[in-house]
PDB file of C-alpha atoms and ligand atoms in Angstrom:
ATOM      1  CA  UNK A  13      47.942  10.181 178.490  1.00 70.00           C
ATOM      2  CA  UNK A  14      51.484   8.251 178.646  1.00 76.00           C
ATOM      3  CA  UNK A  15      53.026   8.439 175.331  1.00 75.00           C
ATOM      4  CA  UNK A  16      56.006   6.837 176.661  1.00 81.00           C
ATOM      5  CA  UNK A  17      53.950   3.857 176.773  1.00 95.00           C
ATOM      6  CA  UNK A  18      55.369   0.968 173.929  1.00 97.00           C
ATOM      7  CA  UNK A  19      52.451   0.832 171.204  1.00 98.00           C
ATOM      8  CA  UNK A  20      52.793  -2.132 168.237  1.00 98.00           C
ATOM      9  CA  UNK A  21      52.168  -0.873 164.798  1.00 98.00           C
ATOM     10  CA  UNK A  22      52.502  -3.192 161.510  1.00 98.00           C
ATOM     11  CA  UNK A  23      55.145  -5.428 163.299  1.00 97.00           C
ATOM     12  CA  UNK A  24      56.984  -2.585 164.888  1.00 98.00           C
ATOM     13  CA  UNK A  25      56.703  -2.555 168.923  1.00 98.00           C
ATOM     14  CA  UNK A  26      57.661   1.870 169.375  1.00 97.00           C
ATOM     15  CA  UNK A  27      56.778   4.067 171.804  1.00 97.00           C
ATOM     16  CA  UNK A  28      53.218   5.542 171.284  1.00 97.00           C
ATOM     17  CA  UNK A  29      54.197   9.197 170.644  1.00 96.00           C
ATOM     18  CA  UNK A  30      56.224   7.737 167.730  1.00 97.00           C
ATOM     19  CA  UNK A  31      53.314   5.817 165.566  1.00 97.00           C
ATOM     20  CA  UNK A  32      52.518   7.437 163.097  1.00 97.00           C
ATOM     21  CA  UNK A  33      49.349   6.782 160.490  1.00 97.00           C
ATOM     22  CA  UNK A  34      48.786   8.174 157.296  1.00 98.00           C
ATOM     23  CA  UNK A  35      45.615  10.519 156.468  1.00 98.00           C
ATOM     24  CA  UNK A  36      44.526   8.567 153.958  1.00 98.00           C
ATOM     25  CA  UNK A  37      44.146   5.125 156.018  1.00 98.00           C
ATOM     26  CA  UNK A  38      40.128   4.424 155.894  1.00 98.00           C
ATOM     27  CA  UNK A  39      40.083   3.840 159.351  1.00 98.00           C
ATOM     28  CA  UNK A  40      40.631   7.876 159.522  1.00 98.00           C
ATOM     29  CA  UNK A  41      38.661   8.254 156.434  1.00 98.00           C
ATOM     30  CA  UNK A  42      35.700   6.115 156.751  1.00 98.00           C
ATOM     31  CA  UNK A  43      36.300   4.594 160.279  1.00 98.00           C
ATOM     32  CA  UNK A  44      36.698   1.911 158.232  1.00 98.00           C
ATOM     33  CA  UNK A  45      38.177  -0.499 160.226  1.00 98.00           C
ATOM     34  CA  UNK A  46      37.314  -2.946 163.910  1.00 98.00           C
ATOM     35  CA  UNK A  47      38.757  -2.853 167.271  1.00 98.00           C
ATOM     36  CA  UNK A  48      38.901  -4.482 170.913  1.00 98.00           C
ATOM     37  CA  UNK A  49      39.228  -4.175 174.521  1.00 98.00           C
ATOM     38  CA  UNK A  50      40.856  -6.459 176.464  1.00 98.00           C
ATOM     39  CA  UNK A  51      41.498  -6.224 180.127  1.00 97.00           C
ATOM     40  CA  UNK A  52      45.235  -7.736 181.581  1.00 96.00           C
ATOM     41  CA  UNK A  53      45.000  -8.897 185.427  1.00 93.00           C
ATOM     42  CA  UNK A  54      48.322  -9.323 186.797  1.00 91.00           C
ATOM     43  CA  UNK A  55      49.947  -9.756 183.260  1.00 93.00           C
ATOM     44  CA  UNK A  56      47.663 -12.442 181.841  1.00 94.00           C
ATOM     45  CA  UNK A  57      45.242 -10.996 179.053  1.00 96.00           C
ATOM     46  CA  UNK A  58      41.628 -11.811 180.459  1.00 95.00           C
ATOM     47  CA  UNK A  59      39.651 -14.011 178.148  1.00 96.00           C
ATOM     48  CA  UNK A  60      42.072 -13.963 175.174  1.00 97.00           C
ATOM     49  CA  UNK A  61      40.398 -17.138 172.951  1.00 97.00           C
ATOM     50  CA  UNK A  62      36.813 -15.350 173.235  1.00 97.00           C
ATOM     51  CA  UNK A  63      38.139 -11.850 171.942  1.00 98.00           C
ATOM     52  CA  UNK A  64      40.171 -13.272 169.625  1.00 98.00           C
ATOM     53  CA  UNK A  65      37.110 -15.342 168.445  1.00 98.00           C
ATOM     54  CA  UNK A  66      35.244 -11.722 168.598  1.00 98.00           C
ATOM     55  CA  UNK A  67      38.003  -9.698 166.380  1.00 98.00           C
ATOM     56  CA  UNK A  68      37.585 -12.370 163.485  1.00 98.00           C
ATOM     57  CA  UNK A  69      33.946 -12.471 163.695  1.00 98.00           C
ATOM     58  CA  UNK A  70      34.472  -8.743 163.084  1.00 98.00           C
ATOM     59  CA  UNK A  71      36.669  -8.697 160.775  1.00 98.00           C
ATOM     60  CA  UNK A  72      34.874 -11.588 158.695  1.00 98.00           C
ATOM     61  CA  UNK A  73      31.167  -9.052 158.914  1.00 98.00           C
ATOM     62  CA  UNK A  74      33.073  -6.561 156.959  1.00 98.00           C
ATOM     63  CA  UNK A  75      35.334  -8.501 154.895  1.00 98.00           C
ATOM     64  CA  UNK A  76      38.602  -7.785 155.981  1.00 97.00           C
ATOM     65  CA  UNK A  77      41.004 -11.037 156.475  1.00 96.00           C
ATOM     66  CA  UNK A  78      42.617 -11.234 159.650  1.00 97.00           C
ATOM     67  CA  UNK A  79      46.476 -10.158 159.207  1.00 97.00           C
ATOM     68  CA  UNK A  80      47.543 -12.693 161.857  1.00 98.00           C
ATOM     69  CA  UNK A  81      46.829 -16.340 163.550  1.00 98.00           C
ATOM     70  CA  UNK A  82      45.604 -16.389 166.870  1.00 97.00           C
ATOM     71  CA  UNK A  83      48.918 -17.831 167.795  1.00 98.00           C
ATOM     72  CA  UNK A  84      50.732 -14.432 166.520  1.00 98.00           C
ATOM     73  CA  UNK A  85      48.237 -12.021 167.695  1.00 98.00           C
ATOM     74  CA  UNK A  86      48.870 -14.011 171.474  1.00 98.00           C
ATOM     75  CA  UNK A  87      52.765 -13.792 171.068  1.00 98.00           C
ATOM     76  CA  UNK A  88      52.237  -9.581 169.602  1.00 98.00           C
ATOM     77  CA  UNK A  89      49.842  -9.195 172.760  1.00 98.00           C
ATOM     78  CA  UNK A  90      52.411 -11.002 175.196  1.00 97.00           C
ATOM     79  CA  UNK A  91      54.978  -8.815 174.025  1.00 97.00           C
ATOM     80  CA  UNK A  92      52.734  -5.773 174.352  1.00 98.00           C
ATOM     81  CA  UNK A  93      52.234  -6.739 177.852  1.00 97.00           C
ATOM     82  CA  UNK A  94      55.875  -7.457 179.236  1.00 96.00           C
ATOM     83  CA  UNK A  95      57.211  -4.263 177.097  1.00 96.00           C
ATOM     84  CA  UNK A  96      54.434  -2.225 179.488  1.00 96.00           C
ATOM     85  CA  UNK A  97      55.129  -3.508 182.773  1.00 90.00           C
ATOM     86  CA  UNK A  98      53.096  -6.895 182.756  1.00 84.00           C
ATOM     87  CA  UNK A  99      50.617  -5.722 185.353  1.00 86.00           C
ATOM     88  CA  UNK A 100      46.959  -4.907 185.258  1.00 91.00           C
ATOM     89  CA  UNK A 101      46.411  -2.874 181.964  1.00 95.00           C
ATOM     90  CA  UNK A 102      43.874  -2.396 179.348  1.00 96.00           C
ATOM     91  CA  UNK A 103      45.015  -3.990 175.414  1.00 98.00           C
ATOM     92  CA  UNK A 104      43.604  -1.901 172.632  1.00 98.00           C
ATOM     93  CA  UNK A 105      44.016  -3.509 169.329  1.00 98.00           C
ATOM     94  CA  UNK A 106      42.539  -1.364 165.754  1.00 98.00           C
ATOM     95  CA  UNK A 107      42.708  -3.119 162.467  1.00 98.00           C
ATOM     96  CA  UNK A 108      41.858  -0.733 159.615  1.00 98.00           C
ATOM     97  CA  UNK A 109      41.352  -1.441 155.842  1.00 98.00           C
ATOM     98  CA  UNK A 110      44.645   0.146 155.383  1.00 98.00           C
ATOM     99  CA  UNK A 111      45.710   3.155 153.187  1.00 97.00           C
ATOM    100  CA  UNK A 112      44.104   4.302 149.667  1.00 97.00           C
ATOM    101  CA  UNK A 113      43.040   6.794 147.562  1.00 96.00           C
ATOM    102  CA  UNK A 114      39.618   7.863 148.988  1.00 97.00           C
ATOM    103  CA  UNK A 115      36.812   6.015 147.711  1.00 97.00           C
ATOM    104  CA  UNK A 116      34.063   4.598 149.101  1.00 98.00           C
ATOM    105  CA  UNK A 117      34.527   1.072 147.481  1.00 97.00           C
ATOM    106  CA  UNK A 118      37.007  -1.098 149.102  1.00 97.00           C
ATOM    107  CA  UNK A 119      40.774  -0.987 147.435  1.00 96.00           C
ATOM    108  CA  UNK A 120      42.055  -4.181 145.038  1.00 92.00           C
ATOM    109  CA  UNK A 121      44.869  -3.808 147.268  1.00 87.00           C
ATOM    110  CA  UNK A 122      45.896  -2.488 150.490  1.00 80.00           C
ATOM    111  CA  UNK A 123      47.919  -3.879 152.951  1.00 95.00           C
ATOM    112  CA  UNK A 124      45.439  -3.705 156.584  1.00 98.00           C
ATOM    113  CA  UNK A 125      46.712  -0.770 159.319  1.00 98.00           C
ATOM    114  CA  UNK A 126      47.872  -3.105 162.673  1.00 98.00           C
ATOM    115  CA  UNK A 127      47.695  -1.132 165.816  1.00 98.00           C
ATOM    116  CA  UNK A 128      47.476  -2.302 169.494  1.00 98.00           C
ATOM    117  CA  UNK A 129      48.439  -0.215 172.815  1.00 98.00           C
ATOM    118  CA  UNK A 130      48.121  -0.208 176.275  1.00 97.00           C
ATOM    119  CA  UNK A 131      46.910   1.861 179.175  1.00 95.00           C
ATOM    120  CA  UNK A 132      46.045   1.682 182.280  1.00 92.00           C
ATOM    121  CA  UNK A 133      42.394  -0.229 183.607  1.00 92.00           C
ATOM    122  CA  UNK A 134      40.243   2.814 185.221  1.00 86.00           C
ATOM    123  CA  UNK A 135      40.409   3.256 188.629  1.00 85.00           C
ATOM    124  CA  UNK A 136      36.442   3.361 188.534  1.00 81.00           C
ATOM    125  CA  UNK A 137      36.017  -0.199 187.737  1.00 85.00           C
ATOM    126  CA  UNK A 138      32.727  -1.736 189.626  1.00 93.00           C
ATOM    127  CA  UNK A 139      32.255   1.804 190.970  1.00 94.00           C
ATOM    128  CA  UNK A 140      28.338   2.826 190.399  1.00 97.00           C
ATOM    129  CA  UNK A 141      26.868   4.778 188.277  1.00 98.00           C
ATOM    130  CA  UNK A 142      24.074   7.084 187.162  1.00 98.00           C
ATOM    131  CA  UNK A 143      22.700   6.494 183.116  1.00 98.00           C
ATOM    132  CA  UNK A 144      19.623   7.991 181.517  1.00 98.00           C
ATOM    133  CA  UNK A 145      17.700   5.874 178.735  1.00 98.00           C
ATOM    134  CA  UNK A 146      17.777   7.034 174.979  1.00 98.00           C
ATOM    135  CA  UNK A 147      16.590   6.259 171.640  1.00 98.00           C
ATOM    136  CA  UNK A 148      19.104   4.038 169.952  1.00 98.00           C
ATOM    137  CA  UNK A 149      19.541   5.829 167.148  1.00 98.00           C
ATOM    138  CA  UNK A 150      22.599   3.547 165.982  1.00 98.00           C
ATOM    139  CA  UNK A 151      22.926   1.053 162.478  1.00 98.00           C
ATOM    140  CA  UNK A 152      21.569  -2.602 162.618  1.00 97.00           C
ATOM    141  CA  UNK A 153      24.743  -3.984 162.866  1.00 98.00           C
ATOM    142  CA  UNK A 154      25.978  -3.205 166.550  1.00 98.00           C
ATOM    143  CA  UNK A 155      27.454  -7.111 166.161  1.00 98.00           C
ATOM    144  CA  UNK A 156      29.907  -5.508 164.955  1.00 98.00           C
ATOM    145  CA  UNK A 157      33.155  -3.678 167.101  1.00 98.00           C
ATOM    146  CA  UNK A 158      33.488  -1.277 164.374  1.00 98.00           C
ATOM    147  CA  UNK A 159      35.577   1.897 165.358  1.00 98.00           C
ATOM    148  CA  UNK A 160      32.371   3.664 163.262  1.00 98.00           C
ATOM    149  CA  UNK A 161      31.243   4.742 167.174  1.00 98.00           C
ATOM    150  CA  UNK A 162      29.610   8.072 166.387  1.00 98.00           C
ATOM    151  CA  UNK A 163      26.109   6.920 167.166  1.00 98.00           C
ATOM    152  CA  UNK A 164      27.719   5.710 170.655  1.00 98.00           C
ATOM    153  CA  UNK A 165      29.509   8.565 171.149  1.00 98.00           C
ATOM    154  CA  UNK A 166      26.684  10.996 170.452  1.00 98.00           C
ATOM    155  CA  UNK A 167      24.357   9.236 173.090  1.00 98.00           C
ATOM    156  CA  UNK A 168      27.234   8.862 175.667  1.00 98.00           C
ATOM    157  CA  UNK A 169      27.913  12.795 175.547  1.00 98.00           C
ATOM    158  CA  UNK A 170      24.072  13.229 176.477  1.00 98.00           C
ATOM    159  CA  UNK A 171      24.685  11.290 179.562  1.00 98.00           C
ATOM    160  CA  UNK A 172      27.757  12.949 180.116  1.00 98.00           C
ATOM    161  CA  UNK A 173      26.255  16.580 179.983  1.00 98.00           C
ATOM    162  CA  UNK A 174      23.214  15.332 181.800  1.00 98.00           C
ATOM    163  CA  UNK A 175      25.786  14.398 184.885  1.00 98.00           C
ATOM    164  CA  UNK A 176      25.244  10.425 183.801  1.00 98.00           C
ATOM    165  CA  UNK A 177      28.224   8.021 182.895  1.00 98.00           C
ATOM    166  CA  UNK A 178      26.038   6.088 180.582  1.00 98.00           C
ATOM    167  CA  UNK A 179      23.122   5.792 178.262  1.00 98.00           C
ATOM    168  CA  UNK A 180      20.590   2.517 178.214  1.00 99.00           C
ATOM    169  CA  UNK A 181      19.373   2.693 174.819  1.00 99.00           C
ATOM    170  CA  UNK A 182      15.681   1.107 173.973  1.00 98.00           C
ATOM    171  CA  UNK A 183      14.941   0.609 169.942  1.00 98.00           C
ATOM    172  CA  UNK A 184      11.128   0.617 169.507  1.00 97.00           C
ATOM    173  CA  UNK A 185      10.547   0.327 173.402  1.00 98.00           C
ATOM    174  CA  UNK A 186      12.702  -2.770 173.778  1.00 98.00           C
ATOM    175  CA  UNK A 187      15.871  -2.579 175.987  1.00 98.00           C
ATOM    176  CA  UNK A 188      19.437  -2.844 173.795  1.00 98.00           C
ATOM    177  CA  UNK A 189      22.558  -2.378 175.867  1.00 99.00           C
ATOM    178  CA  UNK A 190      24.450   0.729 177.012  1.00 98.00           C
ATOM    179  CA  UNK A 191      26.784   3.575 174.122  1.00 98.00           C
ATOM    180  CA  UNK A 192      29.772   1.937 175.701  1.00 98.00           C
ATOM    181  CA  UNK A 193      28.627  -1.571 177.360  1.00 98.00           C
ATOM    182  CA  UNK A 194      25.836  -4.244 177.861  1.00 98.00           C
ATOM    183  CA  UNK A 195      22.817  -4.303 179.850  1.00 99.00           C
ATOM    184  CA  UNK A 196      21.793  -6.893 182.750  1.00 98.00           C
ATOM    185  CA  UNK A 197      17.962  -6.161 185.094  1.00 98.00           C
ATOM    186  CA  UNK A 198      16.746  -7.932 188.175  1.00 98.00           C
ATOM    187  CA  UNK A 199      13.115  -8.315 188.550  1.00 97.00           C
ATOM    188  CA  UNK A 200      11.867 -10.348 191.264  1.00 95.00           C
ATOM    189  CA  UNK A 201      15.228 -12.383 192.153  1.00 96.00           C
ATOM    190  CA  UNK A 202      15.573 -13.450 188.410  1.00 98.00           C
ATOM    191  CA  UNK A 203      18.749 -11.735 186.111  1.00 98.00           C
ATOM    192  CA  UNK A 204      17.503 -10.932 183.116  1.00 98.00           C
ATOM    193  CA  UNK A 205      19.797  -9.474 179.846  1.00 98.00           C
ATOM    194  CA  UNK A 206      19.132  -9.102 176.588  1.00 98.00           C
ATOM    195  CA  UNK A 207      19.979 -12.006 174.005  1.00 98.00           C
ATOM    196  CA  UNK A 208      22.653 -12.070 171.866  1.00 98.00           C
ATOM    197  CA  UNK A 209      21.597 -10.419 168.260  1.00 98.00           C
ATOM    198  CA  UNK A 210      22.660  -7.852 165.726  1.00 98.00           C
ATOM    199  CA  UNK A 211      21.178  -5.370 167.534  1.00 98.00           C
ATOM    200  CA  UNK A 212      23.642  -5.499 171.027  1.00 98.00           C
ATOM    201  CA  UNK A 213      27.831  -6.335 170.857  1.00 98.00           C
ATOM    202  CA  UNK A 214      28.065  -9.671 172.341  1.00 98.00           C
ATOM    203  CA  UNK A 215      29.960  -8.627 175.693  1.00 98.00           C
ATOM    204  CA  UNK A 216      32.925 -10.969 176.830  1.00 98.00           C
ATOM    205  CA  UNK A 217      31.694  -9.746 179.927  1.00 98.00           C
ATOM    206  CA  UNK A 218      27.956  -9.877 179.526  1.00 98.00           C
ATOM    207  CA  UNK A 219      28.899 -14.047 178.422  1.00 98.00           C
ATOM    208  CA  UNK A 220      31.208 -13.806 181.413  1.00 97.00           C
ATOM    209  CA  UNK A 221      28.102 -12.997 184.004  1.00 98.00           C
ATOM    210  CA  UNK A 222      26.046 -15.335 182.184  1.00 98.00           C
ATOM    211  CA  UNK A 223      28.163 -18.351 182.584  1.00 98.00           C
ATOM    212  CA  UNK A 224      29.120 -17.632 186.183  1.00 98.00           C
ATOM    213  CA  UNK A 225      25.513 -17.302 187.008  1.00 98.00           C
ATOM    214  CA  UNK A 226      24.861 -20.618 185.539  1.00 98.00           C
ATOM    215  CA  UNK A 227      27.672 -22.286 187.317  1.00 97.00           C
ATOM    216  CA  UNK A 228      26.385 -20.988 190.578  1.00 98.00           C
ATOM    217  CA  UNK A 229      22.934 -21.918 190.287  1.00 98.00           C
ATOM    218  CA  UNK A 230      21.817 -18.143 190.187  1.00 98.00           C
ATOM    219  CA  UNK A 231      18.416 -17.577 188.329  1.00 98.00           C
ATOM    220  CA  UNK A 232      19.073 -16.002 184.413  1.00 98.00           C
ATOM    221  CA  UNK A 233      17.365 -15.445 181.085  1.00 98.00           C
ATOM    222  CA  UNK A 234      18.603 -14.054 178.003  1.00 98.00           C
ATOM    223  CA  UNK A 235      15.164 -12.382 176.862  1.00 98.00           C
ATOM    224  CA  UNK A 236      13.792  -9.424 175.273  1.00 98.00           C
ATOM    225  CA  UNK A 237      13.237  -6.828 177.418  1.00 98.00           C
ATOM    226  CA  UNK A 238      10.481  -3.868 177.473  1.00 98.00           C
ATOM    227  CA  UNK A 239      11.234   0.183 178.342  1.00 98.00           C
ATOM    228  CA  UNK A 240       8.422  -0.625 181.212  1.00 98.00           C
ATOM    229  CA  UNK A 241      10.462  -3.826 182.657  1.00 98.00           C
ATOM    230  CA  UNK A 242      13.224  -1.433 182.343  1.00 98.00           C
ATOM    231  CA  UNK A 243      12.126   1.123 184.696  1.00 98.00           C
ATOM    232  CA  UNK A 244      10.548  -0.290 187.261  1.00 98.00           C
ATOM    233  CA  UNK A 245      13.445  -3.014 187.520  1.00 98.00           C
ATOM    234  CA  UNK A 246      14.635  -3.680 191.078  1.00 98.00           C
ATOM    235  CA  UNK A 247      18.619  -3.395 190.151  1.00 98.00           C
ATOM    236  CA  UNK A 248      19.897  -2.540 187.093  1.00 98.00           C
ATOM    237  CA  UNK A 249      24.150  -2.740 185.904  1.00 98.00           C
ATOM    238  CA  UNK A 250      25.634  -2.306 183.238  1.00 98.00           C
ATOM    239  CA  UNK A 251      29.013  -4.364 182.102  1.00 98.00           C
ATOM    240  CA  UNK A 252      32.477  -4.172 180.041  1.00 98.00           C
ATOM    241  CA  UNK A 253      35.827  -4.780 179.891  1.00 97.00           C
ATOM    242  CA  UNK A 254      36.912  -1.184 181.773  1.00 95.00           C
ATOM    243  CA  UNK A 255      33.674  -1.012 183.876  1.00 96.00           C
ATOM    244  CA  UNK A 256      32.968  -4.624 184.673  1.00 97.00           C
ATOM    245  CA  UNK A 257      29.960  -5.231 186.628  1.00 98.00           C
ATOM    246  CA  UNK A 258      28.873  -1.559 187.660  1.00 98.00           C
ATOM    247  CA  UNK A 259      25.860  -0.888 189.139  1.00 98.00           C
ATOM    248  CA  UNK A 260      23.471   1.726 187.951  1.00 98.00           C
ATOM    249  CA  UNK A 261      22.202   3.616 191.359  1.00 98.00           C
ATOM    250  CA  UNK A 262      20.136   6.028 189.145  1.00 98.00           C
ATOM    251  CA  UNK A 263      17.836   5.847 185.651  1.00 98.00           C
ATOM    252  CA  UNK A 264      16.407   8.942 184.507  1.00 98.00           C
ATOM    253  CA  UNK A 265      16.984  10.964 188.185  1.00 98.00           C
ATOM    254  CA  UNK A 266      15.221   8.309 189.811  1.00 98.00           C
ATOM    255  CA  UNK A 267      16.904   6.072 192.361  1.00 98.00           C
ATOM    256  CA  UNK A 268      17.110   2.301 191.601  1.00 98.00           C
ATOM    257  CA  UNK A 269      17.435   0.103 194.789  1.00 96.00           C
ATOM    258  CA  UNK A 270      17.122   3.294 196.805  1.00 96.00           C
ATOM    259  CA  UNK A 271      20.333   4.106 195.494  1.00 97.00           C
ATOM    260  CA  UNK A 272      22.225   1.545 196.587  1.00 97.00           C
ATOM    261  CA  UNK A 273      23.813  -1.417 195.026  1.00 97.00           C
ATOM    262  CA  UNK A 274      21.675  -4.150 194.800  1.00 97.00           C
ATOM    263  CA  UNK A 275      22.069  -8.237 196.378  1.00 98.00           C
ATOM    264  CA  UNK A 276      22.207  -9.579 192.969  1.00 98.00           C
ATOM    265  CA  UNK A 277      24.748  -7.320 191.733  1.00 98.00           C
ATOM    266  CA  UNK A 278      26.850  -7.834 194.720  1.00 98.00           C
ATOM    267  CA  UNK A 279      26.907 -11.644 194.533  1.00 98.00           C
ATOM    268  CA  UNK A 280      27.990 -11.335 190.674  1.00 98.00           C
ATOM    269  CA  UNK A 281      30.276  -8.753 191.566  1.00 98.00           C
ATOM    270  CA  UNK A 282      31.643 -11.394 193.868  1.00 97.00           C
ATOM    271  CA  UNK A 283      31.832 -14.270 191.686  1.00 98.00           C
ATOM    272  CA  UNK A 284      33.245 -12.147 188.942  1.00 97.00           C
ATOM    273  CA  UNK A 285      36.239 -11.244 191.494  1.00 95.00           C
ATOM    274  CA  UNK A 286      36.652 -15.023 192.618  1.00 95.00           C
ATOM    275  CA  UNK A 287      37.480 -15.707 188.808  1.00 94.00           C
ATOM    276  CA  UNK A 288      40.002 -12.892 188.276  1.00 90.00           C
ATOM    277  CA  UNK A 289      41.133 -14.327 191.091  1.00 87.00           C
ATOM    278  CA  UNK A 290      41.826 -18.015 189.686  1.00 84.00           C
ATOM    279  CA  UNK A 291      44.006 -15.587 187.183  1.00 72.00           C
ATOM    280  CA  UNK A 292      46.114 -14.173 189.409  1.00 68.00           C
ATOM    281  CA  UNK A 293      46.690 -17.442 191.161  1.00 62.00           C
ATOM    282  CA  UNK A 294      47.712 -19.062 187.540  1.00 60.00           C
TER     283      UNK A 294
HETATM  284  N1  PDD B 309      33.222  -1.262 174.835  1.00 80.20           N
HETATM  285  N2  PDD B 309      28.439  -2.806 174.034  1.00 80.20           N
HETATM  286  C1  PDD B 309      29.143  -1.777 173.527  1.00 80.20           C
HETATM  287  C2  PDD B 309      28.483  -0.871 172.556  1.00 80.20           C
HETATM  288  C3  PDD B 309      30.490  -1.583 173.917  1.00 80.20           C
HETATM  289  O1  PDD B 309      31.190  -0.571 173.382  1.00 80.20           O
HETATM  290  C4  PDD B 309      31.072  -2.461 174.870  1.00 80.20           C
HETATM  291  C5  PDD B 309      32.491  -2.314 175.343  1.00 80.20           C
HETATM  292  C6  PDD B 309      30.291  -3.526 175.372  1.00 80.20           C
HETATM  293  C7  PDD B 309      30.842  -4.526 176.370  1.00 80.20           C
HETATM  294  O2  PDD B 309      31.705  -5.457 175.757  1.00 80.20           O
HETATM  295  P1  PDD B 309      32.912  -6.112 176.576  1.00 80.20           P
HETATM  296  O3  PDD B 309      32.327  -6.713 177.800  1.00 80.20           O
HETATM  297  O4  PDD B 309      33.457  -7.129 175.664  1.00 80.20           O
HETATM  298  O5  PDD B 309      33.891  -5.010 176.926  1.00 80.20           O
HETATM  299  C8  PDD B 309      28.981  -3.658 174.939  1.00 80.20           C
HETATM  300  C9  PDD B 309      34.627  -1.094 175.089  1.00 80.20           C
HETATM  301  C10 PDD B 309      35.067  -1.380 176.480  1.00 80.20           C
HETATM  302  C11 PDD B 309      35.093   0.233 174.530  1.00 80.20           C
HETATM  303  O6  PDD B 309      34.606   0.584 173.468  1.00 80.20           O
HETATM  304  O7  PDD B 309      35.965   0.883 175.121  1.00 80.20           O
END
């Protein structure tokens, strides 16, 4: 972990080893508090308006006011970036219900915890990967980017020890998304993903695949999606901000497209790196 690297904390750009948060901030307490992701290609912050959009929807579904204007959080971001290196990076930004005595009922006042820092994107971006399917034992509000991730982290650490990288969760036999991303099929040449509801996070990259496969005249549906249509899919991937479009080779020990990655997947994959690209090229 580079601690060196310059973190932003209630208007204060410091370097990360130096922020410090106080025990009783809910986000500690409670996990009371929202966060996102945001990828940086070539020192331009990857779909900024749309996570933005995402943070205050967020924020607004558990009653927290946003601190800043779009227009502040892009200048805080900017800064963020330049301070560490402008290059490809990962943004992390945490907004907590701030500090107060511990109770579960939300403070008269308290002034909201800021926090955003950088790291590097993974290495493994794209690369494929091996998942097992679980119950999704998780709340009804996965809408939500709450930093409340127990549920997510519970089911990811039973891929993990099983030698997966991910978990595809079903709730009463119908597909949701992954512990850590969203959740695309291909059955007979058609993509098929989950629509957008309270029970998935609506992916800037999932919307991302969706549009590009519009665009490009490649067949889509956002539809519900059964445990059987599941497993005997012909590709399966999974996608996010750190693991893009990553193909899953392997469901439950099995191999999906004989272990390889599948057409479909490699013509997104394609498209997807055609509009990073345009980014780069800005
Ligand atoms: N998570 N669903 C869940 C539960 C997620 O945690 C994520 C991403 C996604 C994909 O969303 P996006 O395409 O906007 O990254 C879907 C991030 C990367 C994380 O928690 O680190």
């Amino acid at each position: 972990m580079n601690t060196s690297s310059t973190a932003y904390i209630n208007g204060q750009f410091v370097p990360l080893s130096e922020v410090t948060i106080s025990p009783l901030d809910r986000g500690f307490v409670f996990g009371d508090g929202v966060y996102e992701v945001i990828p940086v290609y070539h020192g331009v912050a990857f779909r900024l308006d749309e996570h933005l959009l995402r943070l205050n929807n967020s924020l607004s579904a558990i009653r927290l006011d946003n601190p800043y204007s779009d227009e502040k959080w892009a200048t805080v971001l900017n800064q963020l970036i330049e301070e560490n290196q402008a290059g490809d990076q990962s943004l992390y930004i945490q907004i907590t219900r701030g500090v107060a005595e511990r109770d579960h009922a939300f403070p008269e006042t308290s002034a909201a915890t800021i926090f955003a820092m950088s790291k590097p994107l993974p290495a493994s971006q794209q690369a494929p990967i091996k998942a097992i399917t679980l119950q999704d034992i998780r709340w009804q509000w996965c809408h939500i980017k709450s930093t409340a991730l127990l549920g997510n982290l519970l089911l990811r650490q039973q891929a993990i020890d099983r030698g997966c990288q991910e978990a595809i969760l079903l709730r009463d036999g119908v597909l949701t998304e992954g512990a850590a991303s969203n959740v695309f099929i291909v059955k007979d040449g058609v993509i098929l993903t989950p629509q957008k509801s309270n029970q998935i996070l609506p992916g800037i990259t999932r919307d991302i695949v969706v549009e590009l496969a519009e665009e490009n005249n490649v067949a889509i549906a956002e539809t519900e999606i059964s445990e059987q249509q599941l497993l005997s899919a012909d590709e399966i991937w999974v996608t996010s901000a750190t693991k893009e479009i990553a193909p899953v080779i392997e469901l439950n020990g099995k191999p999906i497209n004989s272990g390889k990655i599948g057409p479909a997947c490699q013509v997104m994959q394609k498209l997807f790196n055609q509009f990073k690209q345009t980014l780069r090229n800005q």
